[in-house]
Amino acid sequence: MSRRRKVAATTATVTVVGLIAAAFVGISPQWATTPRPVAATTTLRGGDAAGPPPVGLATTPPMGWNGFNRFYTHVDAARVRAAARALISSGMKAAGYTYVNVDGGWDLYARDAQGALQPNPKAFPGGIKPVADFVHALGLKFGIYASAGTRNCAGTSAGSYGHYWQDAASFASWGVDFVKFDWCGIPYRDFPHMSRSQIGQVLASEMAQAIAATGRPIVYDVNDWTGDSPWTWAPRVSHMWRTTPDIHDRYASMVWNFSHNVTHFTLAHPGGWNDPDMLEVGNGGMTDVEYRSEFSLWAEMAAPLIAGNDLPTMSQATQAILTNSAVIAVDQDPMGLQGYPVASAGGHWVLTKPLMNGDRAVVLFNQTDKPATITTSMRQLGLPGGLEYMLVDLWNGTATDSEEEISAIVPAHGVVMYRISTSGSPPPTGQ
Ligand code: GAL
């Protein structure tokens, strides 16, 4: 074992993380063996100790379920099993939903004598592995939650700080396929001379390495919602990163998260996605019109589609929204571009998303409280003029033709969403 490894294994948490910080910023190994926080003069050089996240994972935005938006930290094995079964019986698995994710609250505040995380024995009497096995047996994948700091965000459970490698190894041994790495209890004082964003990079990078070292293909979700600009650093080490505070089951919150997430559109790519937070569709605080808007906007932004409702009891309307395969196909388009706005004046939004086969997905979103006619043109959408286009309305299935203008009456808080085919044919003669 090298001296550097010995030090990392035997000194306090702060030293371990300081070492990673040292490796990350490229300072000398000699300094790196000194048990103290990062030096005042340290500056980041833009390198990554972790390197890019594993390729071949999250090549399209991850789809799945996580109970937090409905059940908060009240998570247990029975609920997770029920959600997994419902993903199948509702047709959601067939529509592409794959991950069944346990959120915060699954583990105790205290670690065991070996320093390992302890599943709450009341909620998970057999531990986590049998639940992961159950999920896998249904042909689904299993995700778990951890926090980068000293506690989880609800304050109910241990954080992973000082235990990243141990926790990643535990997760891999249980068969975890997705790690949501939350951002609470961050010991900023251990890094007195680094910005919060630099600290974020160091911690996210360390966990990325710990996950990679397990050898298991695991989607890595950096859930830094705290305003440390994770979109400026997390794309280098993770498959998805938060761009907003937590969503709430209210229209204004949904709009806030949409309108901020949409500004980062240049970053989305196969293997890396902006995350405006999990879906609220079906949780009861918005109308179905508003939930259709959320689902359409998330798909247009190539956002992860992580349903957050109670699947076994959902209404037909909710199920129909979550399984709209034409809208899901926009989200999952293999080119992996995020839709971007070409108009938003007065809360009348026009978004356009180029798709792999040359089609465009277009969302007309009326943010306002009154119905409105929203109009755009092929030119504004970035499509050449002088051709005939077919527009399929992705919520009612009707098809119409247009050469230049697109105009629709959009309900208050609602969307009209089209897929526009660019067959390239000239308009029929005589028209
Ligand atoms: C928040 C996180 C939520 C949820 C919650 C659990 O920080 O953004 O998505 O995981 O913690 O307490």
Coordinates of C-alpha atoms and ligand atoms in Angstrom, one line a residue:
M1 CA 0.0 0.0 0.0
S2 CA 1.4 3.4 -0.9
R3 CA 2.0 6.0 1.8
R4 CA -0.7 8.1 0.3
R5 CA -3.2 5.2 0.5
K6 CA -2.2 4.5 4.1
V7 CA -2.9 8.1 5.1
A8 CA -6.2 8.1 3.4
A9 CA -7.2 4.9 5.2
T10 CA -6.2 6.0 8.7
T11 CA -6.8 9.7 9.1
A12 CA -10.0 11.6 9.6
T13 CA -12.7 12.2 7.1
V14 CA -11.5 15.6 6.3
T15 CA -8.1 14.2 5.3
V16 CA -9.7 11.6 3.0
V17 CA -11.7 14.2 1.2
G18 CA -8.8 16.6 1.2
L19 CA -6.7 14.0 -0.6
I20 CA -9.4 13.7 -3.2
A21 CA -9.5 17.4 -3.5
A22 CA -5.7 17.4 -3.9
A23 CA -5.8 14.9 -6.7
F24 CA -8.7 16.7 -8.3
V25 CA -6.9 20.1 -8.4
G26 CA -3.6 18.5 -9.5
I27 CA -1.4 19.6 -6.6
S28 CA 1.7 17.7 -5.5
P29 CA 1.4 14.3 -3.9
Q30 CA 3.6 15.5 -1.1
W31 CA 1.1 18.1 -0.1
A32 CA -1.6 15.6 -0.6
T33 CA -0.3 13.4 2.2
T34 CA -0.6 16.2 4.7
P35 CA -3.6 15.8 6.9
R36 CA -5.3 19.2 6.6
P37 CA -8.0 20.8 4.5
V38 CA -7.3 22.3 1.0
A39 CA -4.7 25.1 1.0
A40 CA -5.7 28.7 0.6
T41 CA -3.9 29.1 -2.7
T42 CA -5.4 26.0 -4.4
T43 CA -7.2 26.8 -7.6
L44 CA -9.0 24.3 -9.8
R45 CA -7.4 23.5 -13.1
G46 CA -10.5 22.1 -14.7
G47 CA -9.4 18.5 -14.6
D48 CA -11.5 15.7 -13.2
A49 CA -10.1 13.0 -11.0
A50 CA -13.1 11.0 -11.8
G51 CA -13.2 11.3 -15.6
P52 CA -16.4 11.2 -17.5
P53 CA -19.3 9.0 -16.2
P54 CA -19.5 5.5 -17.6
V55 CA -20.7 5.5 -21.2
G56 CA -23.5 3.3 -22.4
L57 CA -25.7 4.4 -19.4
A58 CA -28.5 7.0 -19.6
T59 CA -28.0 7.3 -23.3
T60 CA -31.6 8.6 -23.2
P61 CA -33.1 10.4 -20.2
P62 CA -33.6 7.9 -17.3
M63 CA -37.3 6.9 -16.8
G64 CA -38.7 5.4 -13.6
W65 CA -40.5 6.0 -10.4
N66 CA -39.5 7.5 -7.0
G67 CA -42.0 7.9 -4.2
F68 CA -40.6 11.1 -2.6
N69 CA -43.0 13.6 -4.2
R70 CA -46.0 11.7 -2.9
F71 CA -44.8 9.9 0.2
Y72 CA -41.8 12.0 1.3
T73 CA -39.6 9.9 3.5
H74 CA -42.2 7.3 4.3
V75 CA -40.6 4.6 2.3
D76 CA -40.7 0.9 2.9
A77 CA -40.3 -2.4 1.1
A78 CA -44.0 -3.0 0.6
R79 CA -44.5 0.3 -1.1
V80 CA -41.5 -0.2 -3.3
R81 CA -42.7 -3.6 -4.3
A82 CA -46.2 -2.3 -5.0
A83 CA -44.8 0.5 -7.2
A84 CA -42.7 -2.0 -9.2
R85 CA -45.8 -4.3 -9.8
A86 CA -47.8 -1.2 -10.8
L87 CA -45.2 -0.1 -13.3
I88 CA -45.9 -3.4 -15.1
S89 CA -49.7 -3.6 -14.7
S90 CA -50.2 0.1 -15.8
G91 CA -48.2 -0.3 -19.0
M92 CA -45.5 2.1 -17.7
K93 CA -42.7 -0.5 -18.0
A94 CA -43.7 -1.2 -21.6
A95 CA -43.7 2.6 -22.2
G96 CA -40.1 2.8 -21.0
Y97 CA -40.1 3.3 -17.2
T98 CA -37.3 1.2 -15.9
Y99 CA -35.9 2.5 -12.5
V100 CA -37.7 1.9 -9.2
N101 CA -35.9 4.3 -6.9
V102 CA -36.0 4.5 -3.1
D103 CA -35.6 8.0 -1.8
G104 CA -34.3 9.4 1.5
G105 CA -35.4 7.8 4.8
W106 CA -34.6 4.2 4.0
D107 CA -31.7 4.0 6.4
L108 CA -31.0 4.9 10.0
Y109 CA -29.1 7.9 11.4
A110 CA -26.4 5.6 12.9
R111 CA -24.1 3.4 11.0
D112 CA -23.2 -0.1 12.2
A113 CA -20.0 -1.1 14.0
Q114 CA -18.3 -1.5 10.7
G115 CA -19.4 1.9 9.5
A116 CA -21.9 0.6 7.1
L117 CA -25.3 2.2 6.4
Q118 CA -28.1 0.4 8.1
P119 CA -31.5 0.0 6.4
N120 CA -34.3 1.0 8.8
P121 CA -35.3 -2.5 10.1
K122 CA -39.0 -1.6 10.4
A123 CA -39.2 -0.4 6.8
F124 CA -36.9 -2.9 5.2
P125 CA -36.9 -5.9 7.5
G126 CA -34.8 -8.0 5.2
G127 CA -32.5 -5.2 4.2
I128 CA -32.3 -3.7 0.7
K129 CA -31.0 -6.6 -1.3
P130 CA -34.2 -8.6 -1.3
V131 CA -36.1 -5.5 -2.5
A132 CA -33.6 -5.0 -5.3
D133 CA -33.9 -8.7 -6.2
F134 CA -37.7 -8.4 -6.4
V135 CA -37.4 -5.4 -8.7
H136 CA -34.9 -7.1 -10.9
A137 CA -37.0 -10.2 -11.1
L138 CA -39.7 -8.0 -12.7
G139 CA -37.2 -6.9 -15.4
L140 CA -36.8 -3.5 -13.8
K141 CA -33.8 -1.7 -12.3
F142 CA -33.3 -0.5 -8.7
G143 CA -32.2 2.8 -7.4
I144 CA -31.2 4.2 -4.1
Y145 CA -30.6 7.5 -2.3
A146 CA -27.5 8.8 -0.5
S147 CA -26.4 12.3 0.6
A148 CA -22.9 13.8 -0.1
G149 CA -22.9 15.4 3.4
T150 CA -23.1 14.2 7.0
R151 CA -26.8 13.5 6.9
N152 CA -29.6 13.1 4.5
C153 CA -31.8 16.1 3.5
A154 CA -34.7 15.1 5.8
G155 CA -32.4 14.7 8.7
T156 CA -33.6 11.2 9.2
S157 CA -30.5 9.2 8.1
A158 CA -26.8 9.1 7.9
G159 CA -25.0 11.0 5.1
S160 CA -22.2 9.4 3.1
Y161 CA -19.5 12.0 3.9
G162 CA -16.3 10.0 4.9
H163 CA -17.9 6.8 3.6
Y164 CA -18.2 7.3 -0.1
W165 CA -16.2 4.2 -1.1
Q166 CA -17.8 2.0 1.5
D167 CA -21.4 3.1 0.6
A168 CA -20.8 2.7 -3.1
A169 CA -19.5 -0.8 -2.4
S170 CA -22.6 -1.6 -0.3
F171 CA -24.9 -0.3 -3.1
A172 CA -23.2 -2.4 -5.7
S173 CA -23.4 -5.5 -3.5
W174 CA -27.1 -5.0 -3.1
G175 CA -27.6 -4.7 -6.9
V176 CA -28.2 -1.0 -7.1
D177 CA -28.4 0.4 -10.6
F178 CA -29.0 4.1 -9.9
V179 CA -27.6 6.3 -7.2
K180 CA -29.3 9.7 -6.4
F181 CA -26.6 11.6 -4.5
D182 CA -28.3 14.4 -2.6
W183 CA -26.8 17.6 -1.2
C184 CA -27.3 18.1 2.6
G185 CA -25.1 18.4 5.6
I186 CA -22.2 19.4 3.4
P187 CA -19.2 20.3 5.7
Y188 CA -18.2 23.4 3.8
R189 CA -15.9 24.4 6.7
D190 CA -13.7 21.4 5.9
F191 CA -12.8 23.3 2.7
P192 CA -12.3 26.9 3.9
H193 CA -10.6 28.2 0.8
M194 CA -12.8 26.6 -1.9
S195 CA -16.0 28.0 -3.3
R196 CA -19.2 25.9 -2.9
S197 CA -19.1 25.0 -6.5
Q198 CA -15.5 23.8 -6.2
I199 CA -16.5 21.7 -3.2
G200 CA -19.3 20.3 -5.1
Q201 CA -16.9 19.2 -7.8
V202 CA -14.6 17.5 -5.4
L203 CA -17.4 15.6 -3.6
A204 CA -19.2 14.6 -6.8
S205 CA -16.0 13.5 -8.3
E206 CA -15.1 11.4 -5.4
M207 CA -18.4 9.6 -5.4
A208 CA -18.1 9.1 -9.2
Q209 CA -14.8 7.4 -8.6
A210 CA -16.2 5.2 -5.8
I211 CA -19.1 4.1 -8.0
A212 CA -16.8 3.4 -10.9
A213 CA -14.5 1.4 -8.7
T214 CA -17.4 -1.0 -7.9
G215 CA -17.4 -2.1 -11.6
R216 CA -21.2 -2.2 -11.6
P217 CA -23.0 -0.1 -14.2
I218 CA -24.8 2.5 -12.1
V219 CA -26.5 5.7 -13.3
Y220 CA -25.2 8.5 -11.2
D221 CA -27.6 11.4 -10.4
V222 CA -26.0 14.4 -8.8
N223 CA -28.9 16.0 -6.9
D224 CA -27.2 19.3 -5.8
W225 CA -30.3 21.5 -5.7
T226 CA -28.6 24.1 -3.5
G227 CA -27.5 26.7 -6.0
D228 CA -23.9 25.7 -6.4
S229 CA -24.4 25.8 -10.2
P230 CA -24.0 22.0 -10.6
W231 CA -24.6 22.4 -14.3
T232 CA -21.2 24.0 -14.6
W233 CA -19.4 20.9 -13.2
A234 CA -21.6 17.9 -12.7
P235 CA -21.9 17.1 -16.5
R236 CA -18.3 16.0 -16.4
V237 CA -18.8 13.3 -13.8
S238 CA -22.5 12.4 -13.7
H239 CA -25.4 11.3 -15.9
M240 CA -27.9 13.9 -14.6
W241 CA -27.8 16.9 -12.4
R242 CA -30.4 19.2 -10.8
T243 CA -30.9 22.7 -12.2
T244 CA -33.5 23.9 -9.7
P245 CA -34.7 23.7 -6.1
D246 CA -37.2 20.9 -5.2
I247 CA -40.4 20.9 -7.2
H248 CA -43.7 21.2 -5.4
D249 CA -47.1 20.0 -6.5
R250 CA -48.2 23.4 -7.6
Y251 CA -48.4 25.1 -11.0
A252 CA -46.1 28.0 -10.0
S253 CA -43.4 25.6 -8.8
M254 CA -43.6 23.6 -12.0
V255 CA -43.3 26.7 -14.1
W256 CA -40.3 27.9 -12.1
N257 CA -38.5 24.7 -12.6
F258 CA -39.3 24.6 -16.3
S259 CA -38.3 28.1 -17.0
H260 CA -34.9 27.7 -15.3
N261 CA -34.1 24.3 -16.6
V262 CA -34.8 25.3 -20.1
T263 CA -32.0 27.9 -20.0
H264 CA -29.4 25.1 -19.8
F265 CA -30.5 23.4 -23.1
T266 CA -27.0 23.3 -24.6
L267 CA -25.7 20.9 -22.0
A268 CA -28.0 17.9 -22.6
H269 CA -26.5 15.0 -24.5
P270 CA -26.7 11.2 -24.5
G271 CA -25.3 10.2 -21.2
G272 CA -25.9 13.6 -19.5
W273 CA -29.2 15.4 -18.7
N274 CA -30.5 18.5 -17.0
D275 CA -32.9 17.5 -14.3
P276 CA -35.7 19.9 -13.4
D277 CA -36.7 17.4 -10.6
M278 CA -39.1 14.5 -10.6
L279 CA -42.6 14.6 -11.9
E280 CA -45.7 15.6 -9.9
V281 CA -48.2 14.2 -12.4
G282 CA -51.1 12.6 -10.5
N283 CA -50.3 14.0 -7.1
G284 CA -53.4 16.1 -6.9
G285 CA -52.1 19.7 -6.6
M286 CA -52.5 20.6 -10.3
T287 CA -55.1 20.0 -12.9
D288 CA -54.8 17.4 -15.6
V289 CA -54.2 20.3 -18.1
E290 CA -51.3 21.4 -15.9
Y291 CA -50.0 17.9 -15.5
R292 CA -50.1 17.5 -19.3
S293 CA -48.1 20.7 -19.5
E294 CA -45.5 19.3 -17.0
F295 CA -45.1 16.1 -18.9
S296 CA -44.9 17.8 -22.3
L297 CA -42.4 20.3 -21.1
W298 CA -40.2 17.7 -19.4
A299 CA -40.2 15.6 -22.6
E300 CA -39.4 18.6 -24.7
M301 CA -36.5 19.4 -22.4
A302 CA -35.2 15.8 -22.6
A303 CA -35.5 15.6 -18.8
P304 CA -35.5 12.4 -16.8
L305 CA -39.1 11.2 -16.5
I306 CA -39.2 9.9 -12.9
A307 CA -42.9 9.6 -11.9
G308 CA -43.6 10.6 -8.3
N309 CA -47.1 9.6 -7.8
D310 CA -48.8 6.6 -6.1
L311 CA -48.9 4.2 -9.0
P312 CA -51.3 1.5 -7.7
T313 CA -54.1 4.1 -7.1
M314 CA -53.6 6.5 -10.0
S315 CA -56.5 7.6 -12.1
Q316 CA -56.9 6.7 -15.8
A317 CA -56.2 10.3 -16.7
T318 CA -52.9 10.2 -14.8
Q319 CA -52.0 6.9 -16.4
A320 CA -52.8 8.2 -19.8
I321 CA -50.5 11.2 -19.3
L322 CA -47.6 9.1 -18.0
T323 CA -47.9 6.5 -20.8
N324 CA -48.4 8.9 -23.8
S325 CA -45.9 7.1 -26.1
A326 CA -45.7 9.9 -28.7
V327 CA -44.6 12.3 -26.0
I328 CA -42.3 9.8 -24.4
A329 CA -40.7 9.3 -27.8
V330 CA -39.8 13.0 -27.9
D331 CA -38.1 12.7 -24.5
Q332 CA -36.3 9.6 -25.5
D333 CA -35.2 10.7 -28.9
P334 CA -31.7 9.1 -29.4
M335 CA -30.2 12.4 -30.7
G336 CA -30.4 13.7 -27.1
L337 CA -31.0 17.3 -27.9
Q338 CA -32.9 19.4 -25.4
G339 CA -35.7 21.6 -26.8
Y340 CA -35.2 25.3 -26.6
P341 CA -37.5 28.4 -26.6
V342 CA -37.8 30.5 -29.7
A343 CA -40.5 32.7 -28.2
S344 CA -41.7 33.4 -24.6
A345 CA -43.1 36.9 -24.7
G346 CA -46.1 37.4 -22.4
G347 CA -45.9 33.9 -21.2
H348 CA -46.7 32.5 -24.6
W349 CA -43.9 30.0 -25.1
V350 CA -42.8 28.3 -28.3
L351 CA -40.2 25.5 -27.9
T352 CA -38.6 23.4 -30.6
K353 CA -36.6 20.2 -30.3
P354 CA -34.8 18.7 -33.3
L355 CA -35.3 14.9 -33.5
M356 CA -33.0 12.2 -34.9
N357 CA -35.1 11.5 -38.0
G358 CA -35.3 15.1 -39.0
D359 CA -38.7 15.7 -37.3
R360 CA -39.3 18.5 -34.9
A361 CA -41.1 18.4 -31.6
V362 CA -42.9 21.7 -30.9
V363 CA -44.6 22.7 -27.7
L364 CA -46.8 25.8 -27.5
F365 CA -47.2 26.5 -23.8
N366 CA -49.6 29.1 -22.5
Q367 CA -48.2 30.0 -19.1
T368 CA -50.9 32.6 -18.5
D369 CA -54.3 32.4 -16.8
K370 CA -56.3 33.1 -20.0
P371 CA -56.7 31.0 -23.1
A372 CA -54.5 32.3 -25.9
T373 CA -53.8 31.8 -29.6
I374 CA -50.1 31.0 -30.0
T375 CA -48.7 31.4 -33.4
T376 CA -45.3 30.4 -34.8
S377 CA -43.8 29.7 -38.2
M378 CA -41.6 27.0 -39.7
R379 CA -38.9 29.7 -40.1
Q380 CA -39.0 30.6 -36.4
L381 CA -38.8 26.9 -35.6
G382 CA -35.7 26.6 -37.7
L383 CA -37.3 24.7 -40.6
P384 CA -36.9 25.7 -44.3
G385 CA -39.8 27.3 -46.0
G386 CA -41.4 26.2 -49.3
L387 CA -42.2 22.7 -48.1
E388 CA -45.3 21.0 -46.9
Y389 CA -45.2 19.7 -43.4
M390 CA -47.4 17.3 -41.5
L391 CA -48.2 18.2 -37.9
V392 CA -49.4 15.5 -35.5
D393 CA -51.0 16.7 -32.3
L394 CA -49.4 14.5 -29.7
W395 CA -52.3 14.8 -27.2
N396 CA -55.2 14.1 -29.5
G397 CA -53.6 12.4 -32.5
T398 CA -55.0 14.6 -35.2
A399 CA -52.9 15.4 -38.2
T400 CA -52.9 18.6 -40.2
D401 CA -50.7 20.0 -42.9
S402 CA -49.0 23.4 -43.0
E403 CA -46.5 25.1 -45.2
E404 CA -45.6 28.1 -43.1
E405 CA -47.7 29.1 -40.1
I406 CA -48.6 27.1 -37.0
S407 CA -51.4 28.6 -34.8
A408 CA -53.4 27.0 -32.0
I409 CA -55.7 28.1 -29.3
V410 CA -54.0 27.0 -26.1
P411 CA -55.9 26.7 -22.8
A412 CA -54.7 28.6 -19.8
H413 CA -51.7 26.8 -18.2
G414 CA -51.9 24.3 -21.1
V415 CA -49.9 23.1 -24.0
V416 CA -50.4 22.0 -27.6
M417 CA -47.6 19.7 -28.7
Y418 CA -46.8 18.7 -32.2
R419 CA -44.5 16.4 -34.0
I420 CA -43.7 18.0 -37.3
S421 CA -42.5 15.7 -40.1
T422 CA -40.2 17.2 -42.6
S423 CA -40.8 14.8 -45.5
G424 CA -39.1 17.4 -47.7
S425 CA -41.9 17.2 -50.3
P426 CA -42.9 20.5 -52.0
P427 CA -46.5 21.6 -51.4
P428 CA -49.0 20.1 -53.7
T429 CA -49.4 22.0 -57.0
G430 CA -52.4 24.3 -57.4
Q431 CA -52.5 25.3 -53.7
Ligands
GAL1 C1 -34.2 16.8 -1.2 C2 -34.2 16.3 -2.6 C3 -35.5 15.6 -2.8 C4 -35.7 14.5 -1.8 C5 -35.5 15.0 -0.4 C6 -35.5 13.9 0.6 O1 -33.0 17.4 -0.9 O2 -34.0 17.3 -3.5 O3 -35.7 15.2 -4.2 O4 -34.7 13.5 -2.2 O5 -34.3 15.7 -0.3 O6 -35.4 14.3 1.9

